[in-house]
Amino acid sequence: MSDVRRTDAVLLLVAIVWGSSYLSAQTATAALPVLLVLFARYALSGLACLGLVASGRGPRRWTREEVRAGVPLGLTQAAVLVVETYGVAHTTAANAGLIISLTIVFTPLLDRAGRRGGLPAAFYAATGVCVLAVGLLMSGNGFHALRLGDLLMLGAAVVRAGHVVLVGRLTVGRAIRPLHLTTVQTLVGTVLFLPAAATDLPTLVRADGATWAQLVYLALFCSVFAFLAQTWAVQRTSASRASLLLGTEPLWAVAVGIALGGEHLTALTGLGAALMLTGTYWGQAVERAHRTAGAPRPLESRPAEEDPACRTTTLTNT
């Protein structure tokens, strides 16, 4: 397999893993309280990250910059996961994966807040298509009152977009090692969720093997593996190519929800899914073209991590 195909395969695998994470989270929260699931996910991820740091080469100590960036990012990351996990517990895995993809269009809006120069009209048209798609996804078998889970996923997309913007502003231009930054974030999350989950720890100990399998999958595959694999891959390809492959995540969320979760798409939700994918890809393309036109050098020559669409939002996928 050539290096290009190997890199593409890794990025596609990351998208598949993240797409499957919504059903895993939904299954885990059906057996355990949400905050207990989050504590277990953070604790397992933290242990894995500490093991990788200890076994790695080079300095193992954290720099002041890594801690200064990791603590606030750990707090915003925890906020994303709280809203996102409660949301996926009250909607379908397919809807969760599709609605959270709105992060792609929310991120440029938040990133440009307070700055001169707006986005092209086409970007706002793409956003309008996404808003219409959300309405159709929330409709289910027919139009009715807004569902809590879909509203929470909509809020999670906004919070995640804010987290992505903060990741860029706290890490770009600084000597920060991704693994060390991720480890700080996982430790912050573990400490944050421990008090809320403490009374339910006996329930976690008594959980069956299937539930533990979901927790391990969320922690080690959807979090630690996916983040490290994404970091490895985006350093070996263009930002646009990485964005395109990682952007297939909602497709896999729908596929896994239907194939393994027994979910069904009605005519309205099917139309909503199609519009959501169209709107997010359209908005992403418009924003990239607009940014490229004003850039002093071609986007493809930039390191991949400078593209907001490829910025690592560690552990923010449920």
mmCIF file with all atom_site columns, N, CA and C in Angstrom, residues 26-53:
data_model
loop_
_atom_site.group_PDB
_atom_site.id
_atom_site.type_symbol
_atom_site.label_atom_id
_atom_site.label_alt_id
_atom_site.label_comp_id
_atom_site.label_asym_id
_atom_site.label_entity_id
_atom_site.label_seq_id
_atom_site.pdbx_PDB_ins_code
_atom_site.Cartn_x
_atom_site.Cartn_y
_atom_site.Cartn_z
_atom_site.occupancy
_atom_site.B_iso_or_equiv
_atom_site.pdbx_formal_charge
_atom_site.auth_seq_id
_atom_site.auth_comp_id
_atom_site.auth_asym_id
_atom_site.auth_atom_id
_atom_site.pdbx_PDB_model_num
ATOM 1  N N  . GLN A 1 26 ? -24.652 5.838  23.252 1.00 0.00 ? 26 GLN A N  1
ATOM 2  C CA . GLN A 1 26 ? -26.073 5.627  23.518 1.00 0.00 ? 26 GLN A CA 1
ATOM 3  C C  . GLN A 1 26 ? -26.286 4.317  24.273 1.00 0.00 ? 26 GLN A C  1
ATOM 4  N N  . THR A 1 27 ? -25.568 3.271  23.878 1.00 0.00 ? 27 THR A N  1
ATOM 5  C CA . THR A 1 27 ? -25.682 1.967  24.541 1.00 0.00 ? 27 THR A CA 1
ATOM 6  C C  . THR A 1 27 ? -25.171 2.034  25.979 1.00 0.00 ? 27 THR A C  1
ATOM 7  N N  . ALA A 1 28 ? -24.037 2.724  26.176 1.00 0.00 ? 28 ALA A N  1
ATOM 8  C CA . ALA A 1 28 ? -23.454 2.821  27.514 1.00 0.00 ? 28 ALA A CA 1
ATOM 9  C C  . ALA A 1 28 ? -24.346 3.621  28.456 1.00 0.00 ? 28 ALA A C  1
ATOM 10 N N  . THR A 1 29 ? -24.933 4.721  27.959 1.00 0.00 ? 29 THR A N  1
ATOM 11 C CA . THR A 1 29 ? -25.780 5.555  28.820 1.00 0.00 ? 29 THR A CA 1
ATOM 12 C C  . THR A 1 29 ? -27.139 4.915  29.084 1.00 0.00 ? 29 THR A C  1
ATOM 13 N N  . ALA A 1 30 ? -27.480 3.904  28.305 1.00 0.00 ? 30 ALA A N  1
ATOM 14 C CA . ALA A 1 30 ? -28.713 3.163  28.601 1.00 0.00 ? 30 ALA A CA 1
ATOM 15 C C  . ALA A 1 30 ? -28.519 2.247  29.806 1.00 0.00 ? 30 ALA A C  1
ATOM 16 N N  . ALA A 1 31 ? -27.259 1.882  30.089 1.00 0.00 ? 31 ALA A N  1
ATOM 17 C CA . ALA A 1 31 ? -26.968 0.980  31.205 1.00 0.00 ? 31 ALA A CA 1
ATOM 18 C C  . ALA A 1 31 ? -26.446 1.708  32.440 1.00 0.00 ? 31 ALA A C  1
ATOM 19 N N  . LEU A 1 32 ? -25.814 2.878  32.242 1.00 0.00 ? 32 LEU A N  1
ATOM 20 C CA . LEU A 1 32 ? -25.203 3.603  33.349 1.00 0.00 ? 32 LEU A CA 1
ATOM 21 C C  . LEU A 1 32 ? -25.575 5.079  33.283 1.00 0.00 ? 32 LEU A C  1
ATOM 22 N N  . PRO A 1 33 ? -25.529 5.798  34.416 1.00 0.00 ? 33 PRO A N  1
ATOM 23 C CA . PRO A 1 33 ? -25.771 7.241  34.391 1.00 0.00 ? 33 PRO A CA 1
ATOM 24 C C  . PRO A 1 33 ? -24.762 7.954  33.493 1.00 0.00 ? 33 PRO A C  1
ATOM 25 N N  . VAL A 1 34 ? -25.190 9.046  32.870 1.00 0.00 ? 34 VAL A N  1
ATOM 26 C CA . VAL A 1 34 ? -24.341 9.762  31.921 1.00 0.00 ? 34 VAL A CA 1
ATOM 27 C C  . VAL A 1 34 ? -23.032 10.207 32.560 1.00 0.00 ? 34 VAL A C  1
ATOM 28 N N  . LEU A 1 35 ? -23.093 10.808 33.734 1.00 0.00 ? 35 LEU A N  1
ATOM 29 C CA . LEU A 1 35 ? -21.876 11.320 34.371 1.00 0.00 ? 35 LEU A CA 1
ATOM 30 C C  . LEU A 1 35 ? -20.924 10.192 34.756 1.00 0.00 ? 35 LEU A C  1
ATOM 31 N N  . LEU A 1 36 ? -21.460 9.026  35.071 1.00 0.00 ? 36 LEU A N  1
ATOM 32 C CA . LEU A 1 36 ? -20.613 7.880  35.371 1.00 0.00 ? 36 LEU A CA 1
ATOM 33 C C  . LEU A 1 36 ? -19.906 7.395  34.102 1.00 0.00 ? 36 LEU A C  1
ATOM 34 N N  . VAL A 1 37 ? -20.629 7.394  32.983 1.00 0.00 ? 37 VAL A N  1
ATOM 35 C CA . VAL A 1 37 ? -20.023 7.024  31.696 1.00 0.00 ? 37 VAL A CA 1
ATOM 36 C C  . VAL A 1 37 ? -18.899 7.982  31.352 1.00 0.00 ? 37 VAL A C  1
ATOM 37 N N  . LEU A 1 38 ? -19.120 9.275  31.562 1.00 0.00 ? 38 LEU A N  1
ATOM 38 C CA . LEU A 1 38 ? -18.096 10.268 31.250 1.00 0.00 ? 38 LEU A CA 1
ATOM 39 C C  . LEU A 1 38 ? -16.874 10.106 32.144 1.00 0.00 ? 38 LEU A C  1
ATOM 40 N N  . PHE A 1 39 ? -17.098 9.851  33.438 1.00 0.00 ? 39 PHE A N  1
ATOM 41 C CA . PHE A 1 39 ? -15.957 9.632  34.334 1.00 0.00 ? 39 PHE A CA 1
ATOM 42 C C  . PHE A 1 39 ? -15.145 8.417  33.896 1.00 0.00 ? 39 PHE A C  1
ATOM 43 N N  . ALA A 1 40 ? -15.834 7.317  33.600 1.00 0.00 ? 40 ALA A N  1
ATOM 44 C CA . ALA A 1 40 ? -15.128 6.101  33.186 1.00 0.00 ? 40 ALA A CA 1
ATOM 45 C C  . ALA A 1 40 ? -14.353 6.331  31.896 1.00 0.00 ? 40 ALA A C  1
ATOM 46 N N  . ARG A 1 41 ? -14.962 7.046  30.963 1.00 0.00 ? 41 ARG A N  1
ATOM 47 C CA . ARG A 1 41 ? -14.285 7.311  29.687 1.00 0.00 ? 41 ARG A CA 1
ATOM 48 C C  . ARG A 1 41 ? -13.032 8.149  29.906 1.00 0.00 ? 41 ARG A C  1
ATOM 49 N N  . TYR A 1 42 ? -13.156 9.204  30.717 1.00 0.00 ? 42 TYR A N  1
ATOM 50 C CA . TYR A 1 42 ? -12.004 10.057 30.991 1.00 0.00 ? 42 TYR A CA 1
ATOM 51 C C  . TYR A 1 42 ? -10.926 9.311  31.762 1.00 0.00 ? 42 TYR A C  1
ATOM 52 N N  . ALA A 1 43 ? -11.330 8.547  32.771 1.00 0.00 ? 43 ALA A N  1
ATOM 53 C CA . ALA A 1 43 ? -10.349 7.847  33.595 1.00 0.00 ? 43 ALA A CA 1
ATOM 54 C C  . ALA A 1 43 ? -9.561  6.823  32.773 1.00 0.00 ? 43 ALA A C  1
ATOM 55 N N  . LEU A 1 44 ? -10.262 6.039  31.961 1.00 0.00 ? 44 LEU A N  1
ATOM 56 C CA . LEU A 1 44 ? -9.580  5.053  31.119 1.00 0.00 ? 44 LEU A CA 1
ATOM 57 C C  . LEU A 1 44 ? -8.672  5.740  30.098 1.00 0.00 ? 44 LEU A C  1
ATOM 58 N N  . SER A 1 45 ? -9.148  6.835  29.504 1.00 0.00 ? 45 SER A N  1
ATOM 59 C CA . SER A 1 45 ? -8.330  7.583  28.543 1.00 0.00 ? 45 SER A CA 1
ATOM 60 C C  . SER A 1 45 ? -7.102  8.169  29.226 1.00 0.00 ? 45 SER A C  1
ATOM 61 N N  . GLY A 1 46 ? -7.300  8.707  30.429 1.00 0.00 ? 46 GLY A N  1
ATOM 62 C CA . GLY A 1 46 ? -6.175  9.291  31.159 1.00 0.00 ? 46 GLY A CA 1
ATOM 63 C C  . GLY A 1 46 ? -5.102  8.268  31.481 1.00 0.00 ? 46 GLY A C  1
ATOM 64 N N  . LEU A 1 47 ? -5.522  7.081  31.920 1.00 0.00 ? 47 LEU A N  1
ATOM 65 C CA . LEU A 1 47 ? -4.554  6.026  32.218 1.00 0.00 ? 47 LEU A CA 1
ATOM 66 C C  . LEU A 1 47 ? -3.777  5.619  30.968 1.00 0.00 ? 47 LEU A C  1
ATOM 67 N N  . ALA A 1 48 ? -4.495  5.517  29.851 1.00 0.00 ? 48 ALA A N  1
ATOM 68 C CA . ALA A 1 48 ? -3.833  5.149  28.596 1.00 0.00 ? 48 ALA A CA 1
ATOM 69 C C  . ALA A 1 48 ? -2.839  6.223  28.168 1.00 0.00 ? 48 ALA A C  1
ATOM 70 N N  . CYS A 1 49 ? -3.236  7.482  28.281 1.00 0.00 ? 49 CYS A N  1
ATOM 71 C CA . CYS A 1 49 ? -2.346  8.580  27.890 1.00 0.00 ? 49 CYS A CA 1
ATOM 72 C C  . CYS A 1 49 ? -1.112  8.643  28.791 1.00 0.00 ? 49 CYS A C  1
ATOM 73 N N  . LEU A 1 50 ? -1.314  8.461  30.093 1.00 0.00 ? 50 LEU A N  1
ATOM 74 C CA . LEU A 1 50 ? -0.166  8.458  31.006 1.00 0.00 ? 50 LEU A CA 1
ATOM 75 C C  . LEU A 1 50 ? 0.792   7.323  30.666 1.00 0.00 ? 50 LEU A C  1
ATOM 76 N N  . GLY A 1 51 ? 0.244   6.170  30.302 1.00 0.00 ? 51 GLY A N  1
ATOM 77 C CA . GLY A 1 51 ? 1.096   5.054  29.904 1.00 0.00 ? 51 GLY A CA 1
ATOM 78 C C  . GLY A 1 51 ? 1.896   5.358  28.653 1.00 0.00 ? 51 GLY A C  1
ATOM 79 N N  . LEU A 1 52 ? 1.257   6.020  27.684 1.00 0.00 ? 52 LEU A N  1
ATOM 80 C CA . LEU A 1 52 ? 1.960   6.384  26.451 1.00 0.00 ? 52 LEU A CA 1
ATOM 81 C C  . LEU A 1 52 ? 3.042   7.424  26.714 1.00 0.00 ? 52 LEU A C  1
ATOM 82 N N  . VAL A 1 53 ? 2.757   8.386  27.589 1.00 0.00 ? 53 VAL A N  1
ATOM 83 C CA . VAL A 1 53 ? 3.764   9.403  27.919 1.00 0.00 ? 53 VAL A CA 1
ATOM 84 C C  . VAL A 1 53 ? 4.956   8.754  28.617 1.00 0.00 ? 53 VAL A C  1
#
